[in-house]
Coordinates of C-alpha atoms and ligand atoms in Angstrom, one line a residue:
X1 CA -55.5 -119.4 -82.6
X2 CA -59.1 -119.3 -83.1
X3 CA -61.6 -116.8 -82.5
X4 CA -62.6 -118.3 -78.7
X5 CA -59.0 -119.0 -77.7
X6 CA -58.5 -114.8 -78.6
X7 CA -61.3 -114.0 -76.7
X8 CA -60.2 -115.3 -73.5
X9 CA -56.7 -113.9 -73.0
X10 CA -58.1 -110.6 -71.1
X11 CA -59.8 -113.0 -69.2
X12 CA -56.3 -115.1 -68.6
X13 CA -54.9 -111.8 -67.5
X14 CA -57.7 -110.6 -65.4
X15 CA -57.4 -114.1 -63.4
X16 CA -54.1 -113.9 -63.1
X17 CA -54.8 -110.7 -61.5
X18 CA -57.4 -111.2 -59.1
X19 CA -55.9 -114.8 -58.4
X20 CA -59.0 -116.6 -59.0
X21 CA -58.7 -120.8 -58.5
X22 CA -58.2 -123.1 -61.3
X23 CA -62.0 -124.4 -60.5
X24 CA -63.9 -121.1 -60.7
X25 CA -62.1 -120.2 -64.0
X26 CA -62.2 -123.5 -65.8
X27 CA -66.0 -122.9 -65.5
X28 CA -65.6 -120.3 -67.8
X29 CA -63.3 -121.7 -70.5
X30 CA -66.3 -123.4 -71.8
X31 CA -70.1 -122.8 -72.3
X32 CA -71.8 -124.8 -69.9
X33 CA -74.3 -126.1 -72.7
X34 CA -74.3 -126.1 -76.5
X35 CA -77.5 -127.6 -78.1
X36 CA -77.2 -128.4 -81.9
X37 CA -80.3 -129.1 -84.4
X38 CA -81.5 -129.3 -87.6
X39 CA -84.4 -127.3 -88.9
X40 CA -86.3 -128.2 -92.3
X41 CA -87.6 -125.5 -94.0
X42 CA -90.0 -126.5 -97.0
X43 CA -88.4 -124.6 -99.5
X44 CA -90.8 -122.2 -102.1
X45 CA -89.8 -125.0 -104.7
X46 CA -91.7 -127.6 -103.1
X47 CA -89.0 -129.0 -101.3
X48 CA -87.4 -129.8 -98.3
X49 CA -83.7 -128.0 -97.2
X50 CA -82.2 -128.5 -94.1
X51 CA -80.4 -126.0 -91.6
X52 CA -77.7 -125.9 -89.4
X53 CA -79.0 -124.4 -86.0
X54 CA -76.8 -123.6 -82.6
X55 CA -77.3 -122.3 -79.2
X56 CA -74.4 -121.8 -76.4
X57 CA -75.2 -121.1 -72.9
X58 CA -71.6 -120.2 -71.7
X59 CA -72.1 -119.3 -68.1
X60 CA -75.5 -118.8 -65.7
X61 CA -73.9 -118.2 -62.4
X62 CA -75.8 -114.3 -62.2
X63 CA -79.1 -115.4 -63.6
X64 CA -80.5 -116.9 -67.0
X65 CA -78.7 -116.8 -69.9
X66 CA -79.1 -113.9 -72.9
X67 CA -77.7 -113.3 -76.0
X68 CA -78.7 -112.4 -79.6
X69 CA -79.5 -115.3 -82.8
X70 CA -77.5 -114.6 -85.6
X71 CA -78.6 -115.4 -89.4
X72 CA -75.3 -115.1 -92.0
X73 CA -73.5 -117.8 -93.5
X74 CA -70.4 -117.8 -91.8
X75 CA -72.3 -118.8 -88.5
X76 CA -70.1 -121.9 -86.8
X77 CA -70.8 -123.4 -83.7
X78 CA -67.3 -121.9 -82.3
X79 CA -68.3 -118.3 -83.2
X80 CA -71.8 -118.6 -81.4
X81 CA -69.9 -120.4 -78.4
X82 CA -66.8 -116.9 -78.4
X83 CA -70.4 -114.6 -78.5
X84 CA -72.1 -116.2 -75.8
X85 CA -68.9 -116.2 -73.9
X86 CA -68.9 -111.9 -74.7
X87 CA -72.4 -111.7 -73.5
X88 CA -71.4 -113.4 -70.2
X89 CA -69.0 -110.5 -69.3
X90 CA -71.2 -107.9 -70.8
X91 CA -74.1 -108.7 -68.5
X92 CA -71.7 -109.0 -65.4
X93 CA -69.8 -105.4 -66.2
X94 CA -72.9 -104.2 -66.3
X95 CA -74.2 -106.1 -63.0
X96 CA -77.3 -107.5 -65.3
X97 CA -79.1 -110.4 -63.0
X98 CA -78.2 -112.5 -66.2
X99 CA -75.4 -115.1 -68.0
X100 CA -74.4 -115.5 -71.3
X101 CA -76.0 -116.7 -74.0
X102 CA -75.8 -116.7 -78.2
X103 CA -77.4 -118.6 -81.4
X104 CA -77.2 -118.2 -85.1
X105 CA -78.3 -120.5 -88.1
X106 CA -75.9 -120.9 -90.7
X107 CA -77.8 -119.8 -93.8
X108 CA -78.2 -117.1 -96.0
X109 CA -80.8 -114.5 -95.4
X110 CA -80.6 -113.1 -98.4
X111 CA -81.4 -115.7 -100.4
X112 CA -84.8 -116.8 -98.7
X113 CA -88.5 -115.5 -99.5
X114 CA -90.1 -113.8 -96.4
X115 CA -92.1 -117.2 -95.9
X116 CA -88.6 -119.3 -96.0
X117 CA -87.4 -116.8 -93.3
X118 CA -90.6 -117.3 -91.3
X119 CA -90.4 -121.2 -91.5
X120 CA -86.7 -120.7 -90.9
X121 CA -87.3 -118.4 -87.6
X122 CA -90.2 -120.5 -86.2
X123 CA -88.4 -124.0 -87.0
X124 CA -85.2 -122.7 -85.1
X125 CA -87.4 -121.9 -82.4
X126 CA -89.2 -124.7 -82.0
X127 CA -86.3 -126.8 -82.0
X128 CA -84.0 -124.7 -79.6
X129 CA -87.6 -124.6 -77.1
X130 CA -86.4 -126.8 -74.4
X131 CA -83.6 -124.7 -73.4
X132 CA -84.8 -121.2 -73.8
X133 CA -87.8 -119.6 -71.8
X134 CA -88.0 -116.4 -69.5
X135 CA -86.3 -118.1 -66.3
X136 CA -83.8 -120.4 -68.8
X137 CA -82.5 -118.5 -71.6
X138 CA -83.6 -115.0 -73.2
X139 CA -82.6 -114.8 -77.2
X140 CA -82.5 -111.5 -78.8
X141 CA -82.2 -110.6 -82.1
X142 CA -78.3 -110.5 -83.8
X143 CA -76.9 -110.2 -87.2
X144 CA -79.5 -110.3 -89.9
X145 CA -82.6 -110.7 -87.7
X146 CA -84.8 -108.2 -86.1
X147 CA -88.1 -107.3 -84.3
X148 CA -90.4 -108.8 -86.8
X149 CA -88.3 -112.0 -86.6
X150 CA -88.4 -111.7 -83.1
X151 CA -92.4 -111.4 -83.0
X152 CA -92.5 -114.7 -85.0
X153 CA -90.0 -116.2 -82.5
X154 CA -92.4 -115.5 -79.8
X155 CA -95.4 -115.8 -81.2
X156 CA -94.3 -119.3 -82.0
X157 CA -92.7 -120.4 -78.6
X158 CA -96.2 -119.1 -77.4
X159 CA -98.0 -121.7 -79.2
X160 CA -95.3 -124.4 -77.6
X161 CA -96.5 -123.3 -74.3
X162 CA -100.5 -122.1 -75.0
X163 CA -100.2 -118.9 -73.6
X164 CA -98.5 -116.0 -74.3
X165 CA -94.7 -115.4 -73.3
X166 CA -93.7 -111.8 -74.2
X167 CA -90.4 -112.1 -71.9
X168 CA -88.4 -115.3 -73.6
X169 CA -87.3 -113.0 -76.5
X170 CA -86.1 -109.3 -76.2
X171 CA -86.0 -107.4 -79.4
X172 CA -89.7 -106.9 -80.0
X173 CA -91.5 -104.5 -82.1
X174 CA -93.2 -102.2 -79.3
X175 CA -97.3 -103.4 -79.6
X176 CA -95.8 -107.0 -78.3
X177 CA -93.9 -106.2 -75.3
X178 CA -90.9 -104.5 -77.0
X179 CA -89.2 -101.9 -74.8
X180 CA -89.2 -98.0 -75.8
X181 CA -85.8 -97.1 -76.5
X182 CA -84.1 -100.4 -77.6
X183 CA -83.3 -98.8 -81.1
X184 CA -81.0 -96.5 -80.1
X185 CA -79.7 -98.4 -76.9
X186 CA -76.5 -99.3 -78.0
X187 CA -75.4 -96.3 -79.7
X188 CA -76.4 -94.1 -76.7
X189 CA -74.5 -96.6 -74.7
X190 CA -71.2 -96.0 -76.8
X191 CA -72.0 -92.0 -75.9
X192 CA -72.1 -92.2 -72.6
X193 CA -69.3 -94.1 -72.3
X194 CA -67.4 -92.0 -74.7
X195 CA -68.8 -88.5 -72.8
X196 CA -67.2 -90.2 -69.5
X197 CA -63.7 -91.2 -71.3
X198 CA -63.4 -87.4 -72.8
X199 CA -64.3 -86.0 -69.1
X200 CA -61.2 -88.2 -67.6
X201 CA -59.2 -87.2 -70.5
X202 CA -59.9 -83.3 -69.6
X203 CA -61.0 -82.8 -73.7
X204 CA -64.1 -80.9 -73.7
X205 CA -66.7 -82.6 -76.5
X206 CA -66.1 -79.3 -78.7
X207 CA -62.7 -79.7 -79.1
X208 CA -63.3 -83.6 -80.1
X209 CA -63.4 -84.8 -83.7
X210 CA -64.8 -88.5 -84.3
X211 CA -64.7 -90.9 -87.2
X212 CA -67.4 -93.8 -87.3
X213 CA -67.0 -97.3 -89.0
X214 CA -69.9 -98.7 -89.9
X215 CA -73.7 -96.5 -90.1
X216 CA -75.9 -99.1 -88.9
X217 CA -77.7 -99.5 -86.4
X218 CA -74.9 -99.0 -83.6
X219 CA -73.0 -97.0 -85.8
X220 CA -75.5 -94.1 -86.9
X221 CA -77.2 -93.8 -83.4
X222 CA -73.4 -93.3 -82.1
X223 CA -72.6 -90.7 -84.6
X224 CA -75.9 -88.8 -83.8
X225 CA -75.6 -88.8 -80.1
X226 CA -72.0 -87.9 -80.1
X227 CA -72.7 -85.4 -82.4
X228 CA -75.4 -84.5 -79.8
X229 CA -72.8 -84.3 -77.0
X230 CA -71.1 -80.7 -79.0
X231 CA -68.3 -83.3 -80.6
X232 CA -67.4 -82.4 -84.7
X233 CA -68.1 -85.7 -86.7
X234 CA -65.6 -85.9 -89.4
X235 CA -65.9 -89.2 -90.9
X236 CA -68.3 -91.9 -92.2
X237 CA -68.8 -94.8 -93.4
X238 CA -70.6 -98.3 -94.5
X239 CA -69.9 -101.0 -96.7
X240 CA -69.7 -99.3 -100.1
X241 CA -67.0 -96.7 -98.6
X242 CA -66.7 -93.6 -96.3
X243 CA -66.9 -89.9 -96.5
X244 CA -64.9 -87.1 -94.8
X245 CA -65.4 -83.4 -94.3
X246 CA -62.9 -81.8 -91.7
X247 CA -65.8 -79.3 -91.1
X248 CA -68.1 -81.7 -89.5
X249 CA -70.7 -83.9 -90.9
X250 CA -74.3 -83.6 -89.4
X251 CA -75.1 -87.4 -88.9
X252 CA -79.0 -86.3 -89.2
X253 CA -78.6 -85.2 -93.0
X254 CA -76.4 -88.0 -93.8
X255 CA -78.9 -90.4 -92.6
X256 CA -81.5 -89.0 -94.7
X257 CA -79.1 -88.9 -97.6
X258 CA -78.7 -92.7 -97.0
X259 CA -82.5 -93.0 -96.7
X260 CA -83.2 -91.8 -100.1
X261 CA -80.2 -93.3 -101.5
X262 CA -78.9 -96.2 -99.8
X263 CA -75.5 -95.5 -99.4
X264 CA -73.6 -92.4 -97.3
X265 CA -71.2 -92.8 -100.1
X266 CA -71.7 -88.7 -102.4
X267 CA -73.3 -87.2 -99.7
X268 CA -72.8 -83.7 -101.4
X269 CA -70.3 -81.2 -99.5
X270 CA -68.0 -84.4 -98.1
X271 CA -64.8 -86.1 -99.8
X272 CA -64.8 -90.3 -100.7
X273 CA -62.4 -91.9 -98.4
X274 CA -62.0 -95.3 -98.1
X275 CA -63.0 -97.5 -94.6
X276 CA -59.0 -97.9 -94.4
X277 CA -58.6 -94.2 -94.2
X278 CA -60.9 -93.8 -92.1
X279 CA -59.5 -96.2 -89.9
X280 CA -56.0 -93.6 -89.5
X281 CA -57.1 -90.3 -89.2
X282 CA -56.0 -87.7 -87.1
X283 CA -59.1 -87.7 -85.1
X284 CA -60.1 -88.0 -80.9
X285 CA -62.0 -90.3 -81.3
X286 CA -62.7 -93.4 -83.5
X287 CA -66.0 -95.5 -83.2
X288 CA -65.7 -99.2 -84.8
X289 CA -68.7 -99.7 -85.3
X290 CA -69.0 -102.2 -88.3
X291 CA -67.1 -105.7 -88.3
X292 CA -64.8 -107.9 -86.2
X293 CA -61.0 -107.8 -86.9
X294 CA -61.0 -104.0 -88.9
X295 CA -58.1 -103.0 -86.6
X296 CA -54.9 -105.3 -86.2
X297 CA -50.8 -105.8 -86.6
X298 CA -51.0 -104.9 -89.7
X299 CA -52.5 -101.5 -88.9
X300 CA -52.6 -100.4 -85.3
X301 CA -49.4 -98.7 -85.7
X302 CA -51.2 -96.0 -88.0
X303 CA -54.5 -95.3 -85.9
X304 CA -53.8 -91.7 -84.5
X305 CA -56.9 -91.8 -82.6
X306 CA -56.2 -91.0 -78.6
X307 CA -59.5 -92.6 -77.7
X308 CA -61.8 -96.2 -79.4
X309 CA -64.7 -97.3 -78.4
X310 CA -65.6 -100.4 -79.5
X311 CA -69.3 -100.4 -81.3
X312 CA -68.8 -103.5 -82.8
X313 CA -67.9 -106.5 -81.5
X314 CA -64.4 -107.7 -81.2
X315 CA -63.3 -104.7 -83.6
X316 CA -59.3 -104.8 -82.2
X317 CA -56.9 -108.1 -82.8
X318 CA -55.0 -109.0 -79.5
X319 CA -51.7 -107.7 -81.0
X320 CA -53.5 -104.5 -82.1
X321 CA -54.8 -103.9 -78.1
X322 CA -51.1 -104.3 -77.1
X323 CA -50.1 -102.1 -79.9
X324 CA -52.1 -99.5 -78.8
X325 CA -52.2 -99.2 -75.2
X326 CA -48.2 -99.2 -75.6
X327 CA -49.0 -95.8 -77.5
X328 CA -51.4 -94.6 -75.1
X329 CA -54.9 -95.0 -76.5
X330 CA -57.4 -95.6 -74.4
X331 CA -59.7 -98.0 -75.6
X332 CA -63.7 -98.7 -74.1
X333 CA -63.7 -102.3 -74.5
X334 CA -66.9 -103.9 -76.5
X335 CA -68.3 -105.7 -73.5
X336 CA -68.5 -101.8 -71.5
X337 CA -68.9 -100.0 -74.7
X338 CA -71.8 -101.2 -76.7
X339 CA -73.4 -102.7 -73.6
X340 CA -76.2 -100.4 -73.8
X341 CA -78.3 -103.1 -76.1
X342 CA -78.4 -105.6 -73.4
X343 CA -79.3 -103.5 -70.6
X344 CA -82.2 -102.0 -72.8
X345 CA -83.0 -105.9 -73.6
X346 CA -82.8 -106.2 -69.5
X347 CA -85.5 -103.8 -69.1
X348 CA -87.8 -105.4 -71.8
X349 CA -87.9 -107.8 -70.1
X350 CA -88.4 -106.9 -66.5
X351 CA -91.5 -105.0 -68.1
X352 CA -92.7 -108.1 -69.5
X353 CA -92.4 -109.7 -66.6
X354 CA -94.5 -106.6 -64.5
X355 CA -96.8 -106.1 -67.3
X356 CA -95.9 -102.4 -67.0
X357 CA -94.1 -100.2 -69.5
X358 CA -92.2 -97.2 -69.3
X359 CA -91.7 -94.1 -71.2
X360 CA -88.7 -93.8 -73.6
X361 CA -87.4 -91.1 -71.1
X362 CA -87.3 -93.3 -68.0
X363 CA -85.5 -96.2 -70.0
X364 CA -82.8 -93.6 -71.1
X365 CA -82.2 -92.2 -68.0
X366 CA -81.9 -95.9 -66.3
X367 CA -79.6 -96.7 -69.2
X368 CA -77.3 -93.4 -68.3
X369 CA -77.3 -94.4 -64.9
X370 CA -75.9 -97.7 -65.6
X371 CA -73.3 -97.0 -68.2
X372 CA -71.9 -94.3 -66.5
X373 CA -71.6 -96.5 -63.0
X374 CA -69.8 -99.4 -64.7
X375 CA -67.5 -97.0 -66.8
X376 CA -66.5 -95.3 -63.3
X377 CA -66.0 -98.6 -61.8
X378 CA -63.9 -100.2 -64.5
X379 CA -62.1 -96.6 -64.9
X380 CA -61.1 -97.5 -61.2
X381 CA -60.5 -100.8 -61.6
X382 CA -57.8 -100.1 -64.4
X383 CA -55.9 -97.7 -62.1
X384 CA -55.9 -99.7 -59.5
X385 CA -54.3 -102.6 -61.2
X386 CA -52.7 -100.7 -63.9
X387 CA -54.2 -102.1 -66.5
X388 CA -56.3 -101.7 -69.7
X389 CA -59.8 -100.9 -69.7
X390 CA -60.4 -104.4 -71.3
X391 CA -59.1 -106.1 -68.4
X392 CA -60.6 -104.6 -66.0
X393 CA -64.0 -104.7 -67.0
X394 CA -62.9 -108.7 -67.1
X395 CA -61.8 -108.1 -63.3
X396 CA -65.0 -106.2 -62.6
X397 CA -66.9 -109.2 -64.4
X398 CA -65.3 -112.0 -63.0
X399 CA -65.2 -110.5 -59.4
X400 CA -69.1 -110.8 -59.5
X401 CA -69.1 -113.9 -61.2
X402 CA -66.8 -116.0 -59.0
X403 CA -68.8 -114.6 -56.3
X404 CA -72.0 -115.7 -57.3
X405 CA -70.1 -119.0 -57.5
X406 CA -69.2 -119.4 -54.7
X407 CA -72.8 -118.0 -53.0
X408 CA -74.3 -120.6 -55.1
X409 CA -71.7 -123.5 -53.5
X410 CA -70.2 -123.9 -56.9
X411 CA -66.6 -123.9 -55.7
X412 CA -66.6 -125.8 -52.8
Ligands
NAD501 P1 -76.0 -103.2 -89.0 O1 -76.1 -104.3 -89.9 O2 -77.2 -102.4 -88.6 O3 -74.8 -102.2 -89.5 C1 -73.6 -102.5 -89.9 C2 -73.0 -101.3 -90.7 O4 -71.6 -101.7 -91.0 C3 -73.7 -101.0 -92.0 O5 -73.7 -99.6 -92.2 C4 -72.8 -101.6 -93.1 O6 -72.9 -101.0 -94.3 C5 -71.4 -101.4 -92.4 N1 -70.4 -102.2 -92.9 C6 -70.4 -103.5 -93.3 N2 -69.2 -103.9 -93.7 C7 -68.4 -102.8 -93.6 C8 -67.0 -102.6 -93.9 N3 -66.3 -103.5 -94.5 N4 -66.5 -101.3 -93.7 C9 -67.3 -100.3 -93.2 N5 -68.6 -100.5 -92.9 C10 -69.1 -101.7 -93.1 O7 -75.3 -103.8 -87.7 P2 -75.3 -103.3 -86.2 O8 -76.5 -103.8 -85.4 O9 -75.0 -101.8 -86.2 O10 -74.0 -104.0 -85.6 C11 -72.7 -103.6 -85.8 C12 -71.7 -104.3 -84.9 O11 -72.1 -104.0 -83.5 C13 -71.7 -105.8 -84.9 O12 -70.4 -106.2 -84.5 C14 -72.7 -106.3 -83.8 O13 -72.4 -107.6 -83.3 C15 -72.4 -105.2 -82.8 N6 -73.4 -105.0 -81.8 C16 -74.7 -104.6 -82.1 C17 -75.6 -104.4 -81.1 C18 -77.0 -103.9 -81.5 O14 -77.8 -103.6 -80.6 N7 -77.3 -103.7 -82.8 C19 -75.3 -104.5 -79.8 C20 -74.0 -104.9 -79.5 C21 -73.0 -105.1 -80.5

């Protein structure tokens, strides 16, 4: 099965559900536009190499479509099409005037001069230009690109259009239109919602003990804000390997540890674990908040966590969410959990559009609002069908989107 088949069995169930008709849901078993291009990029060498460029537009029944441009060299055109098809139920859950929407470029960051990754970021754009814009479709940066690739981005769909257009890209550095608190967004997001699932859980945050995968930029900005919420952080880690220290970790020091020496791994006082371990301790809470896939068959039977929130995206297999919920974990799905990003990227771009900015305070208290709404109303949702978490926030997606199809005379 591949990756976009797995991501739409909640949605199977969640239809079967609600009983939605075969027109509505076969809108959403495929993007409704993919746009392919090649970009050259003169090369440092002196010469000409060509890239692979995508952009999927899965669904734009609430509003324009949004979604992040990835840079790695595993991007496909079926993995941009299962992302934009995420970021179409992450905006509905959290009732975002906007669709789904995803791009990536299949190259290698890594290997390219800062002037290859310019060339690279404005040739995208310029070829991707017809079907984006502030009413069309609003990219935002992914894996491997960032504010000052989004600045470049803008600046050069700007120069398409001879004016400036701060809102077709979210993701900006600050002085061009990007939103205060967008950094931490998505990690504050995962707190909330974790801070609501501990409240129905009756665990007060000081008995709580949480393991993170992955100290990024959703990962670290969890582990600091649950840390904030009186939880003991126990574990971890990144790519080279974790830590563990059934004390508590401060997230603070370990992330000026990793400043200085670019790893968590021997941050003094803690034991080497590896990610696996991690993975199965005996903790309340585990945060994914690294890869896709780290938790399937093969080892879903050995997490002892009671409560997951998914940081990453598409962290649990589809035999790992059965696994689980038959022993009683509760797991905050990726499209409620790290939802906090896009809603952030929402409000860059509704100041954009004003021309008026607000404080980093205001943006985190509309952010609180929202994520704790939609994790109360998927909380219901699940009780009142008896169902996962992850498919009800499908029902509580798909109710607003068949909905605005049918407003919008799609269905009939
Ligand atoms: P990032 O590149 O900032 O951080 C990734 C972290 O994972 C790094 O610490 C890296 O060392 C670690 N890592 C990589 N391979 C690992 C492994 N095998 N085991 C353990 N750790 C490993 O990325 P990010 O922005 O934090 O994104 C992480 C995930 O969250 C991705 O799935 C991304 O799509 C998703 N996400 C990000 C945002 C956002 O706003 N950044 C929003 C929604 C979803």
């Amino acid at each position: 099965m591949n990756l976009f088949e797995m991501a739409k069995i909640p949605l199977n169930r969640a239809q079967e559900l609600l009983g939605v008709s075969d027109i509505a849901a076969s809108y959403l078993q495929q993007p409704e536009r993919v746009l392919e291009v090649s970009i050259p990029v003169l090369m440092e060498s002196g010469k000409v190499q060509l890239f692979r460029g995508y952009r999927s537009q899965h669904c734009t029944a609430l509003g324009p479509a949004k979604g992040g441009i990835r840079f790695h060299p595993s991007v496909t055109v079926d993995e941009v099409k299962t992302l934009s098809f995420w970021m179409t139920f992450k905006c509905a859950v959290m009732d975002l005037p906007l669709g789904g929407g995803k791009g990536g470029v299949t190259c290698d960051p890594t290997q390219l001069t800062n002037k290859e990754l310019e060339r690279l970021a404005r040739g995208y754009i310029a070829k991707i230009a017809p079907i984006i814009g502030e009413d069309r479709d609003i990219p935002a940066p992914d894996v491997n690109t960032n504010p000052k690739i989004m600045g470049w981005m803008m600046d050069e769909y700007s120069k398409w259009n001879g004016f400036l257009c701060p809102g077709v890209l979210t993701g900006k550095p600050k002085t061009i239109g990007g939103s205060a608190g967008r950094g931490s967004a998505t990690g504050r997001g995962v707190s909330f919602t974790v801070r609501e699932a501990l409240k129905k859980m009756n665990i007060k945050p000081a008995d709580a003990t949480v393991a993170v995968q992955g100290f990024g930029n959703v990962g670290s900005f969890s582990a600091k804000l649950i840390h904030d919420l009186g939880c003991r952080v126990v574990a971890l880690s990144d790519v080279n390997g974790a830590i563990y220290n059934s004390q508590g970790l401060n997230p603070y020091d370990v992330e000026k540890f990793v400043k200085e020496n670019k790893t968590l791994v021997g941050y003094p006082g803690s034991q080497p674990i590896s990610n696996a371990e991690l993975l199965e301790l005996p903790v309340t809470v585990l945060v994914p908040a690294a890869l896709e896939m780290q938790i399937t068959a093969e080892n879903a039977d050995r997490v002892k966590a009671r409560l997951i929130a998914e940081g990453a995206n598409g962290p649990l297999s589809a035999d790992a969410d059965n696994i689980l919920d038959a022993k009683g974990v509760m797991v905050i799905p990726d499209i409620l959990a790290n939802a906090g990003g896009v809603t952030v990227s929402y409000f860059e771009w509704v100041q954009n559009r004003y021309r008026y900015y607000w404080g980093e305070k205001e943006v985190n208290s509309k952010l609180e609002e929202k994520m704790v709404a939609a994790f109360n109303e998927i909380f219901d949702l699940a009780q009142k069908y008896h169902c996962t978490l992850r498919v009800a926030a499908y029902i509580c997606a798909l109710e607003r989107l068949v909905m605005g199809m049918e407003l919008r005379g799609w269905l009939s």
